[in-house]
PDB file of C-alpha atoms in Angstrom:
ATOM      1  CA  MET A   1       0.131   0.068   0.117  1.00  0.00           C
ATOM      2  CA  ASP A   2       1.337   3.581  -1.028  1.00  0.00           C
ATOM      3  CA  ASP A   3       1.372   6.577   1.481  1.00  0.00           C
ATOM      4  CA  ASP A   4      -1.795   8.018   0.449  1.00  0.00           C
ATOM      5  CA  THR A   5      -3.077   4.697   2.837  1.00  0.00           C
ATOM      6  CA  ASN A   6      -1.623   6.040   5.543  1.00  0.00           C
ATOM      7  CA  ASP A   7      -3.613   9.573   4.898  1.00  0.00           C
ATOM      8  CA  VAL A   8      -6.994   7.743   5.122  1.00  0.00           C
ATOM      9  CA  TYR A   9      -6.066   6.557   8.737  1.00  0.00           C
ATOM     10  CA  GLU A  10      -4.115  10.016   9.501  1.00  0.00           C
ATOM     11  CA  ARG A  11      -7.513  12.009   8.391  1.00  0.00           C
ATOM     12  CA  ILE A  12      -9.347   9.333  10.356  1.00  0.00           C
ATOM     13  CA  ALA A  13      -7.332  10.365  13.729  1.00  0.00           C
ATOM     14  CA  ASP A  14      -7.767  13.894  13.049  1.00  0.00           C
ATOM     15  CA  ALA A  15     -11.563  13.908  12.554  1.00  0.00           C
ATOM     16  CA  ALA A  16     -11.352  11.701  15.412  1.00  0.00           C
ATOM     17  CA  ARG A  17      -9.257  14.105  18.001  1.00  0.00           C
ATOM     18  CA  ARG A  18     -11.619  17.117  16.578  1.00  0.00           C
ATOM     19  CA  TYR A  19     -14.857  15.045  17.223  1.00  0.00           C
ATOM     20  CA  HIS A  20     -13.776  13.938  20.758  1.00  0.00           C
ATOM     21  CA  LYS A  21     -11.749  17.170  21.570  1.00  0.00           C
ATOM     22  CA  LEU A  22      -8.338  14.998  22.482  1.00  0.00           C
ATOM     23  CA  PRO A  23      -5.591  17.360  23.242  1.00  0.00           C
ATOM     24  CA  SER A  24      -3.035  14.996  21.512  1.00  0.00           C
ATOM     25  CA  LYS A  25      -2.850  11.721  19.806  1.00  0.00           C
ATOM     26  CA  ARG A  26      -2.920   9.666  22.871  1.00  0.00           C
ATOM     27  CA  GLY A  27      -5.837   7.578  23.089  1.00  0.00           C
ATOM     28  CA  THR A  28      -6.998   8.099  19.527  1.00  0.00           C
ATOM     29  CA  ASN A  29      -7.197   4.581  18.391  1.00  0.00           C
ATOM     30  CA  ALA A  30      -8.878   3.360  21.239  1.00  0.00           C
ATOM     31  CA  ARG A  31     -11.695   6.262  20.643  1.00  0.00           C
ATOM     32  CA  ILE A  32     -12.086   5.233  17.052  1.00  0.00           C
ATOM     33  CA  ALA A  33     -12.018   1.747  18.164  1.00  0.00           C
ATOM     34  CA  LYS A  34     -14.940   2.129  20.643  1.00  0.00           C
ATOM     35  CA  ASP A  35     -16.518   4.433  17.738  1.00  0.00           C
ATOM     36  CA  LEU A  36     -16.909   1.519  15.556  1.00  0.00           C
ATOM     37  CA  GLN A  37     -16.972  -1.450  18.060  1.00  0.00           C
ATOM     38  CA  LEU A  38     -13.648  -2.672  16.902  1.00  0.00           C
ATOM     39  CA  THR A  39     -10.273  -3.540  18.606  1.00  0.00           C
ATOM     40  CA  THR A  40      -7.765  -1.526  18.964  1.00  0.00           C
ATOM     41  CA  ALA A  41      -5.531  -4.007  16.991  1.00  0.00           C
ATOM     42  CA  ALA A  42      -7.655  -3.657  14.026  1.00  0.00           C
ATOM     43  CA  ILE A  43      -7.230   0.449  14.438  1.00  0.00           C
ATOM     44  CA  SER A  44      -3.412  -0.021  14.855  1.00  0.00           C
ATOM     45  CA  ARG A  45      -3.271  -2.014  11.151  1.00  0.00           C
ATOM     46  CA  TRP A  46      -4.718   1.105   9.815  1.00  0.00           C
ATOM     47  CA  ALA A  47      -2.161   3.128  11.058  1.00  0.00           C
ATOM     48  CA  SER A  48       0.584   0.624  10.094  1.00  0.00           C
ATOM     49  CA  LYS A  49      -0.566   0.346   6.535  1.00  0.00           C
ATOM     50  CA  LYS A  50      -1.786  -3.369   7.018  1.00  0.00           C
ATOM     51  CA  SER A  51      -5.521  -2.744   5.644  1.00  0.00           C
ATOM     52  CA  LEU A  52      -7.707  -0.398   5.081  1.00  0.00           C
ATOM     53  CA  PRO A  53     -11.148   0.251   6.803  1.00  0.00           C
ATOM     54  CA  SER A  54     -13.986  -0.871   5.052  1.00  0.00           C
ATOM     55  CA  ALA A  55     -16.288   0.858   2.885  1.00  0.00           C
ATOM     56  CA  GLU A  56     -19.006   0.869   5.850  1.00  0.00           C
ATOM     57  CA  ASN A  57     -16.667   1.863   8.566  1.00  0.00           C
ATOM     58  CA  ILE A  58     -15.813   5.039   6.451  1.00  0.00           C
ATOM     59  CA  ASP A  59     -19.432   5.957   5.893  1.00  0.00           C
ATOM     60  CA  ARG A  60     -20.139   5.228   9.837  1.00  0.00           C
ATOM     61  CA  LEU A  61     -17.409   7.227  10.668  1.00  0.00           C
ATOM     62  CA  ALA A  62     -17.926  10.340   8.150  1.00  0.00           C
ATOM     63  CA  GLU A  63     -21.414  10.316   9.608  1.00  0.00           C
ATOM     64  CA  LEU A  64     -20.081  10.735  13.396  1.00  0.00           C
ATOM     65  CA  TYR A  65     -17.648  12.777  12.904  1.00  0.00           C
ATOM     66  CA  GLY A  66     -19.542  15.468  10.337  1.00  0.00           C
ATOM     67  CA  VAL A  67     -17.261  14.770   7.454  1.00  0.00           C
ATOM     68  CA  SER A  68     -17.626  13.350   4.143  1.00  0.00           C
ATOM     69  CA  PRO A  69     -16.441   9.741   3.404  1.00  0.00           C
ATOM     70  CA  GLU A  70     -14.511  11.001   0.553  1.00  0.00           C
ATOM     71  CA  TYR A  71     -12.450  13.088   2.492  1.00  0.00           C
ATOM     72  CA  LEU A  72     -11.747  10.415   4.856  1.00  0.00           C
ATOM     73  CA  ALA A  73     -11.159   7.677   1.994  1.00  0.00           C
ATOM     74  CA  GLY A  74      -8.427  10.293   0.590  1.00  0.00           C
ATOM     75  CA  VAL A  75     -10.349  10.972  -2.678  1.00  0.00           C
ATOM     76  CA  SER A  76     -11.516  14.739  -1.908  1.00  0.00           C
ATOM     77  CA  GLU A  77      -9.876  17.550  -0.196  1.00  0.00           C
ATOM     78  CA  ILE A  78     -13.716  18.935   0.783  1.00  0.00           C
ATOM     79  CA  GLU A  79     -13.771  17.984   4.506  1.00  0.00           C
ATOM     80  CA  GLY A  80     -17.506  18.744   4.620  1.00  0.00           C
ATOM     81  CA  ARG A  81     -20.340  17.452   2.954  1.00  0.00           C
ATOM     82  CA  PRO A  82     -21.294  20.310   0.470  1.00  0.00           C
ATOM     83  CA  TYR A  83     -24.079  18.124  -0.761  1.00  0.00           C
ATOM     84  CA  GLN A  84     -26.407  15.673   0.441  1.00  0.00           C
ATOM     85  CA  LEU A  85     -25.009  12.196  -1.721  1.00  0.00           C
ATOM     86  CA  ASP A  86     -28.214  10.321  -3.747  1.00  0.00           C
ATOM     87  CA  SER A  87     -28.533   6.621  -3.447  1.00  0.00           C
ATOM     88  CA  ILE A  88     -26.591   5.918  -6.674  1.00  0.00           C
ATOM     89  CA  GLU A  89     -23.630   8.478  -5.764  1.00  0.00           C
ATOM     90  CA  LYS A  90     -23.519   6.483  -2.246  1.00  0.00           C
ATOM     91  CA  MET A  91     -23.151   2.901  -4.074  1.00  0.00           C
ATOM     92  CA  ALA A  92     -20.654   4.743  -6.118  1.00  0.00           C
ATOM     93  CA  THR A  93     -18.593   5.722  -3.183  1.00  0.00           C
ATOM     94  CA  SER A  94     -19.011   2.188  -1.949  1.00  0.00           C
ATOM     95  CA  VAL A  95     -18.004   0.695  -5.303  1.00  0.00           C
ATOM     96  CA  LEU A  96     -14.710   2.955  -5.475  1.00  0.00           C
ATOM     97  CA  TRP A  97     -13.917   2.124  -1.546  1.00  0.00           C
ATOM     98  CA  LYS A  98     -14.051  -1.889  -2.463  1.00  0.00           C
ATOM     99  CA  VAL A  99     -11.849  -1.604  -5.553  1.00  0.00           C
ATOM    100  CA  ALA A 100      -9.389   0.290  -3.421  1.00  0.00           C
ATOM    101  CA  ILE A 101      -9.571  -2.354  -1.054  1.00  0.00           C
ATOM    102  CA  TYR A 102      -9.067  -5.130  -3.342  1.00  0.00           C
ATOM    103  CA  ALA A 103      -6.259  -3.301  -5.103  1.00  0.00           C
ATOM    104  CA  LYS A 104      -4.649  -2.745  -2.193  1.00  0.00           C
ATOM    105  CA  ASP A 105      -3.894   0.774  -3.003  1.00  0.00           C
ATOM    106  CA  MET A 106      -5.681   4.298  -2.825  1.00  0.00           C
ATOM    107  CA  PRO A 107      -6.030   5.946  -6.468  1.00  0.00           C
ATOM    108  CA  SER A 108      -5.120   9.951  -6.340  1.00  0.00           C
ATOM    109  CA  ALA A 109      -7.577  11.997  -6.095  1.00  0.00           C
ATOM    110  CA  ASP A 110      -7.903  12.760  -9.581  1.00  0.00           C
ATOM    111  CA  ARG A 111      -8.365   9.183 -10.669  1.00  0.00           C
ATOM    112  CA  ALA A 112     -10.353   8.096  -7.985  1.00  0.00           C
ATOM    113  CA  ALA A 113     -12.734  11.414  -9.349  1.00  0.00           C
ATOM    114  CA  GLU A 114     -12.587  10.020 -12.939  1.00  0.00           C
ATOM    115  CA  LEU A 115     -13.527   6.275 -11.588  1.00  0.00           C
ATOM    116  CA  PHE A 116     -16.071   7.656  -9.155  1.00  0.00           C
ATOM    117  CA  GLU A 117     -17.849   8.829 -12.168  1.00  0.00           C
ATOM    118  CA  LEU A 118     -17.292   5.745 -14.401  1.00  0.00           C
ATOM    119  CA  ALA A 119     -18.963   3.997 -11.364  1.00  0.00           C
ATOM    120  CA  VAL A 120     -21.913   6.272 -11.423  1.00  0.00           C
ATOM    121  CA  GLU A 121     -22.040   5.926 -15.063  1.00  0.00           C
ATOM    122  CA  ILE A 122     -22.386   2.220 -14.496  1.00  0.00           C
ATOM    123  CA  LEU A 123     -24.922   2.168 -11.571  1.00  0.00           C
ATOM    124  CA  ARG A 124     -27.160   4.650 -13.239  1.00  0.00           C
ATOM    125  CA  ALA A 125     -27.267   2.479 -16.328  1.00  0.00           C
ATOM    126  CA  GLY A 126     -28.912   0.035 -14.471  1.00  0.00           C
ATOM    127  CA  GLY A 127     -25.683  -2.008 -13.867  1.00  0.00           C
ATOM    128  CA  ALA A 128     -24.990  -3.927 -10.384  1.00  0.00           C
ATOM    129  CA  GLU A 129     -22.869  -2.535  -8.026  1.00  0.00           C
ATOM    130  CA  SER A 130     -20.763  -5.603  -8.644  1.00  0.00           C
ATOM    131  CA  ASP A 131     -20.592  -5.171 -12.347  1.00  0.00           C
ATOM    132  CA  ALA A 132     -19.291  -1.407 -11.434  1.00  0.00           C
ATOM    133  CA  VAL A 133     -16.309  -3.356  -9.133  1.00  0.00           C
ATOM    134  CA  GLY A 134     -15.446  -5.530 -11.687  1.00  0.00           C
ATOM    135  CA  ARG A 135     -15.039  -2.903 -14.223  1.00  0.00           C
ATOM    136  CA  LEU A 136     -13.281  -0.190 -12.454  1.00  0.00           C
ATOM    137  CA  LEU A 137     -10.697  -3.018 -11.228  1.00  0.00           C
ATOM    138  CA  GLN A 138     -10.178  -3.291 -14.829  1.00  0.00           C
ATOM    139  CA  GLU A 139      -9.501   0.181 -14.969  1.00  0.00           C
ATOM    140  CA  VAL A 140      -7.383   0.173 -12.318  1.00  0.00           C
ATOM    141  CA  SER A 141      -5.139  -2.608 -13.451  1.00  0.00           C
ATOM    142  CA  ARG A 142      -4.513  -0.779 -16.768  1.00  0.00           C
TER     143      ARG A 142
END
């Protein structure tokens, strides 16, 4: 996994510290683990780049911490929620996150935006989520 993967953890940790008003990094992993009902070991794997949080966990934390899932996932520099995502866009976000997990790498913000648009296009045309994941994985492997 590349350095962008660690940015995901750092963004989550920063949002958690602000939300919980923690004065330092100490205790951040424990707070995130409690928020998600996970072990601190699971959160430590994110911090050490051994794994990525699931799309569901990104969505849950974004909702709790009041930031966009795209920001936490590292595909947007816009921290807030500028507009409410429709159901297709939410599904496309989940597709994009699954692709990043399967590919074990987070695409650059520009590439992620292109892939997001492709996922939206596939889903709006009636494609299944699995179809979109497969297509995006093909795109990423090029």
